[in-house]
mmCIF file of C-alpha atoms in Angstrom:
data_model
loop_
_atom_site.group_PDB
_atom_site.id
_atom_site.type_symbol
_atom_site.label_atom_id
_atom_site.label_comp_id
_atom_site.label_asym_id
_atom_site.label_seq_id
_atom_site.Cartn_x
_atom_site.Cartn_y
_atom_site.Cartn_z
ATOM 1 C CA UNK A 420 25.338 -98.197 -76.185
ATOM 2 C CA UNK A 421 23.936 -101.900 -76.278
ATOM 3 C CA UNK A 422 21.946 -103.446 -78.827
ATOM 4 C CA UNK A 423 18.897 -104.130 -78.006
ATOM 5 C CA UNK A 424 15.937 -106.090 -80.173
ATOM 6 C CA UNK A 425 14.245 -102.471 -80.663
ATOM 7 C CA UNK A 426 17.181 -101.620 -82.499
ATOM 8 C CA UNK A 427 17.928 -103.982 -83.936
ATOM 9 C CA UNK A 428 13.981 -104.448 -85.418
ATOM 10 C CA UNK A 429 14.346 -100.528 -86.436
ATOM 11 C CA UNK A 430 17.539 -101.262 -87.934
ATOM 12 C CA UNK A 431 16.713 -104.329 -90.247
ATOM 13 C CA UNK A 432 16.141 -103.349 -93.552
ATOM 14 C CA UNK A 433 15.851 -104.623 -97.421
ATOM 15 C CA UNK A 434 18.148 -103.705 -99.535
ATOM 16 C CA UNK A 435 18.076 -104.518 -103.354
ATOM 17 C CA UNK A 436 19.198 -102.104 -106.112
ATOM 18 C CA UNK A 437 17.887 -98.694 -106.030
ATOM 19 C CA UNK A 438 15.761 -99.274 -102.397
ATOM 20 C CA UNK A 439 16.131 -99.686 -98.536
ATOM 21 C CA UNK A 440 13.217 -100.428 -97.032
ATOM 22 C CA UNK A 441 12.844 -99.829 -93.545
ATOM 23 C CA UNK A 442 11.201 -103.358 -92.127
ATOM 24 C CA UNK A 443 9.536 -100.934 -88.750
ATOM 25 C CA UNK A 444 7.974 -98.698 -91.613
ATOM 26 C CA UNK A 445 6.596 -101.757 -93.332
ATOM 27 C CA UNK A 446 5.259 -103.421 -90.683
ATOM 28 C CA UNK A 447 3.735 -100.037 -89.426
ATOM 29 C CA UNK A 448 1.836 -99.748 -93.218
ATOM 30 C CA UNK A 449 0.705 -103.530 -93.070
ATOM 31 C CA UNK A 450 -0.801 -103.494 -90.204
ATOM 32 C CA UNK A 451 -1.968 -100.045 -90.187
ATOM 33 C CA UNK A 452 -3.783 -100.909 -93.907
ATOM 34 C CA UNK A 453 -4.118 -104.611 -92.739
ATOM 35 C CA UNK A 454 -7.077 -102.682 -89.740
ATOM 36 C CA UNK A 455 -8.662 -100.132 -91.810
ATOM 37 C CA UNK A 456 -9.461 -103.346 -94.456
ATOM 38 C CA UNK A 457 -10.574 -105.021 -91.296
ATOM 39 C CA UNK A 458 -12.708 -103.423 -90.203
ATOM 40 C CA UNK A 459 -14.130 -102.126 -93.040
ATOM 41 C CA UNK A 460 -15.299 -105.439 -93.946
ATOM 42 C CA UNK A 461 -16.692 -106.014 -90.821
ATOM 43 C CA UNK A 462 -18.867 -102.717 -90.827
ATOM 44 C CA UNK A 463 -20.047 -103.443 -94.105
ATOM 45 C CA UNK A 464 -20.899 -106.603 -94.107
ATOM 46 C CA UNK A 465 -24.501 -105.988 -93.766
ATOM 47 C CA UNK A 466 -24.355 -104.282 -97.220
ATOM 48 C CA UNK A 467 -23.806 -107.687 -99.146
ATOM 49 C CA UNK A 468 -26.534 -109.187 -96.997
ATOM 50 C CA UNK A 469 -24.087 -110.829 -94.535
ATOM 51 C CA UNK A 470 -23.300 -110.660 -90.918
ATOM 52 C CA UNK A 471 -19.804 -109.300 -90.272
ATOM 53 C CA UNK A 472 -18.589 -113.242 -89.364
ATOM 54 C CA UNK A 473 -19.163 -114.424 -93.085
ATOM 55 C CA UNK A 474 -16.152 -112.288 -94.489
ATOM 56 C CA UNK A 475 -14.211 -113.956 -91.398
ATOM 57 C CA UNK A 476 -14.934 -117.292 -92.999
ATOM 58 C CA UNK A 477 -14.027 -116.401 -96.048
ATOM 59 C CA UNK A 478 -10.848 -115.494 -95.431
ATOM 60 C CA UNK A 479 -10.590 -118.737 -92.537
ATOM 61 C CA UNK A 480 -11.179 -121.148 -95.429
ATOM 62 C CA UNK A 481 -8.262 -120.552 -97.011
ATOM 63 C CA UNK A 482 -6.250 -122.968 -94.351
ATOM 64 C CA UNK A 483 -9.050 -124.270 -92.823
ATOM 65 C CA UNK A 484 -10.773 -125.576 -95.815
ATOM 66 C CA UNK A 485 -14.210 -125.179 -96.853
ATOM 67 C CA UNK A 486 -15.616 -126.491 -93.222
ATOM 68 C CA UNK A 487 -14.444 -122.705 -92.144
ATOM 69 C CA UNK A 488 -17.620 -121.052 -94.456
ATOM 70 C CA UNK A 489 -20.489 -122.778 -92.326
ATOM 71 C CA UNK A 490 -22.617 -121.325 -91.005
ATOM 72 C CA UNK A 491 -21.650 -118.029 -92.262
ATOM 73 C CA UNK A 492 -23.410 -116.082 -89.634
ATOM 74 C CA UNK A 493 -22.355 -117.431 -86.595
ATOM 75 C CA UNK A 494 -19.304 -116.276 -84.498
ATOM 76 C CA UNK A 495 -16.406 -119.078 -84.243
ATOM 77 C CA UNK A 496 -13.350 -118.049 -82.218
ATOM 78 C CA UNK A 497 -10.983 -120.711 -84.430
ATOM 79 C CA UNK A 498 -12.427 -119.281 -87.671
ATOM 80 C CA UNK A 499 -12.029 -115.584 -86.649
ATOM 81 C CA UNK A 500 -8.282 -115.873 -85.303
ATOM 82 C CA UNK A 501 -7.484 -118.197 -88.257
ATOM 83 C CA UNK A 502 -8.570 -115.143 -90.606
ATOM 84 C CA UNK A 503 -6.747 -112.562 -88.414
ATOM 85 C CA UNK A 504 -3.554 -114.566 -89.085
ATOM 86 C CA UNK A 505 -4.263 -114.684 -92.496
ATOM 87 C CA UNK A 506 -5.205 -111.565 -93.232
ATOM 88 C CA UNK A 507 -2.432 -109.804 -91.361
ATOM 89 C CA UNK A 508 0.237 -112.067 -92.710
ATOM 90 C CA UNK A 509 -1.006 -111.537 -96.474
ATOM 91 C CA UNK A 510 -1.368 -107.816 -95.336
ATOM 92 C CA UNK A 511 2.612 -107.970 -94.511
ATOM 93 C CA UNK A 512 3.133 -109.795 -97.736
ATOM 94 C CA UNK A 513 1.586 -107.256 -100.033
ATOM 95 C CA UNK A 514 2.849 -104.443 -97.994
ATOM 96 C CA UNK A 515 7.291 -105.968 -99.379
ATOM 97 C CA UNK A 516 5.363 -106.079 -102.679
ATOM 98 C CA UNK A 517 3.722 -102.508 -102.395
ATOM 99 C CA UNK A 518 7.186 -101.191 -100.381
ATOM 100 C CA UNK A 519 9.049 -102.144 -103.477
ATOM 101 C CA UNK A 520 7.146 -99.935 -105.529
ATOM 102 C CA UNK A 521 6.039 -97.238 -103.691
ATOM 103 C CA UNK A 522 9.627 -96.466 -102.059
ATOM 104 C CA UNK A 523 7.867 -93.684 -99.955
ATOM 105 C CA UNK A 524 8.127 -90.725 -102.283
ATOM 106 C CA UNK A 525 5.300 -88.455 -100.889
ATOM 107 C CA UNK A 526 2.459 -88.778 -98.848
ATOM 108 C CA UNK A 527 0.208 -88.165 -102.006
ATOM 109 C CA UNK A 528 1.408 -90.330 -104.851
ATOM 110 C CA UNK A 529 1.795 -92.897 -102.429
ATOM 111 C CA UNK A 530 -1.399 -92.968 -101.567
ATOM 112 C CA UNK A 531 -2.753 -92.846 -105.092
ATOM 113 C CA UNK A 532 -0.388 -95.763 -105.819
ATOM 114 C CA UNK A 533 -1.727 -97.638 -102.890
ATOM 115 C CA UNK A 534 -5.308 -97.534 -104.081
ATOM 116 C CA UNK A 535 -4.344 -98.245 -107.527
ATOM 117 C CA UNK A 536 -2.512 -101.415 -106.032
ATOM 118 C CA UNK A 537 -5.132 -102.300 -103.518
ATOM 119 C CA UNK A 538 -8.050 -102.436 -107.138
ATOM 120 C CA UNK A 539 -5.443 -104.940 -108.418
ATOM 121 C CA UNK A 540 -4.836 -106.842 -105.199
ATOM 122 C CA UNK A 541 -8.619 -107.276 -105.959
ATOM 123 C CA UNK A 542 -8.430 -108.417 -109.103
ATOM 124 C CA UNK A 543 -5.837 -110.469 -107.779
ATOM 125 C CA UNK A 544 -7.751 -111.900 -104.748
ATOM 126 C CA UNK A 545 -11.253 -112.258 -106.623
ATOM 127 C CA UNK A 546 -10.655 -113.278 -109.953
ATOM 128 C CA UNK A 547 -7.012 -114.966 -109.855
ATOM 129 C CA UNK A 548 -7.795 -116.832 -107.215
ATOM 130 C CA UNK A 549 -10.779 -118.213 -107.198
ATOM 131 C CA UNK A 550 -9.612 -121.291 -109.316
ATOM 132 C CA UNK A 551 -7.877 -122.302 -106.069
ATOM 133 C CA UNK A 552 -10.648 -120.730 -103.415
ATOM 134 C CA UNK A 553 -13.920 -120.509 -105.508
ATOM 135 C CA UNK A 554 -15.984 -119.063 -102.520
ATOM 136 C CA UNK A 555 -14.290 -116.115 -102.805
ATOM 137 C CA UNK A 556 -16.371 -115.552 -106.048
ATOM 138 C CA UNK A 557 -19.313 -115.033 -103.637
ATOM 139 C CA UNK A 558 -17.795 -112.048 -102.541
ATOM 140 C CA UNK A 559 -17.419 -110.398 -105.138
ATOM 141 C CA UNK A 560 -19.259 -106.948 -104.530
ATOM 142 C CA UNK A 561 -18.801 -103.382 -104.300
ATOM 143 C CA UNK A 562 -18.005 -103.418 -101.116
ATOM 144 C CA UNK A 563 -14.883 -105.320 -101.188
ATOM 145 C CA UNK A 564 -13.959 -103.055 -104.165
ATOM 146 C CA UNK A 565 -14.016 -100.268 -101.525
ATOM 147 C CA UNK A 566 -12.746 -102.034 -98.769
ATOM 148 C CA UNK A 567 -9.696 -102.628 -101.312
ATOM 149 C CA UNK A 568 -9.460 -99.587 -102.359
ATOM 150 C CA UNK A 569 -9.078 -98.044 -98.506
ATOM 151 C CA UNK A 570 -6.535 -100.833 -97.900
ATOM 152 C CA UNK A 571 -4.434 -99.821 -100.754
ATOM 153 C CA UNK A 572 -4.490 -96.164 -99.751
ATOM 154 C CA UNK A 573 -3.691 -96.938 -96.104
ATOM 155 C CA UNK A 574 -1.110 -98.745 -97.462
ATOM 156 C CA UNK A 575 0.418 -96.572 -98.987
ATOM 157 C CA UNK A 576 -0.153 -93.134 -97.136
ATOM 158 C CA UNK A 577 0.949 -95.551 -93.758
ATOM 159 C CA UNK A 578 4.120 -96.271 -95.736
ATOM 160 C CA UNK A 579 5.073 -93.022 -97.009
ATOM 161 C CA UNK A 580 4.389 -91.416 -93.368
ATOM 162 C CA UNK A 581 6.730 -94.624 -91.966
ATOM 163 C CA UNK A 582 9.426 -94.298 -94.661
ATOM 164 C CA UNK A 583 9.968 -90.692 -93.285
ATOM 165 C CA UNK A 584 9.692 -91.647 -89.913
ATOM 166 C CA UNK A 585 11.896 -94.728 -89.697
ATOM 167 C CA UNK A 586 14.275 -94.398 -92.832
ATOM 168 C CA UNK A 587 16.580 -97.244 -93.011
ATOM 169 C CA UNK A 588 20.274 -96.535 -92.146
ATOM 170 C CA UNK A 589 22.611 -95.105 -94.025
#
């Protein structure tokens, strides 16, 4: 049977002692977690007193610069794509760090794990760095403790539910 790019996508896998990480199952829990933080945000916005463009910013001005954050409350289509790029490429990022770790045991520690990982990726995000993006100290509220939280658990139930579903070759 020819190759083809699907199967060779569902194929590709990391390998380091002790895992194989499927690369379909990771991107499947990145992007799956990488929407539920999305949106989210976006629905609770309101909640910090902002519209659901100011978290867009945020996020923007990372590459961007700090040009991205005004006004906060207006829609810009360069500023929203630039933090859908972002976000879904940090999402994939954190999702090889998480896959490492989590090695899809079960749908329930997994999960747990993920949430535990998604409060540090806050710490991480809100504390860490600020010294290099110090408007992200603006946003530092309960809702983007939850919104953390949910990304870390969709991160890791996604990636559990993946792992079983596209297991790497053997």
């Amino acid at each position: 049977m020819p190759t083809t790019l699907s199967n060779r996508f569902h194929n590709f896998h990391f390998t380091v002692p002790g895992s194989h990480i499927s690369a379909k199952a990771l991107f499947c829990a990145a992007f799956a977690a990488g929407a539920v933080f999305l949106v989210l945000m976006l629905a609770m916005a309101p909640l910090m007193g902002a519209t659901p463009w100011a978290p867009t910013r945020l996020i923007a001005a990372i590459t961007m610069g700090r040009e991205a954050l005004s006004p906060p409350d207006t829609f810009d289509s360069g500023a929203v794509s630039a933090a859908i790029i972002i976000h879904f490429a940090l999402s994939v990022v954190y999702a090889v760090v998480f896959a490492f770790i989590a090695k899809g045991r079960s749908l329930a520690s997994d999960t747990l794990l993920g949430a535990a990982f998604g409060l540090a990726l806050y710490v991480v995000n809100f504390y860490g760095f600020t010294f290099l993006f110090p408007w992200f100290a603006e946003a530092r509220h309960w809702v983007t403790i939850v919104a953390h939280l949910a990304f870390g658990a969709a991160l890791g139930a996604s990636y559990a539910w993946a792992a079983r579903r596209y297991p790497p070759p053997r």
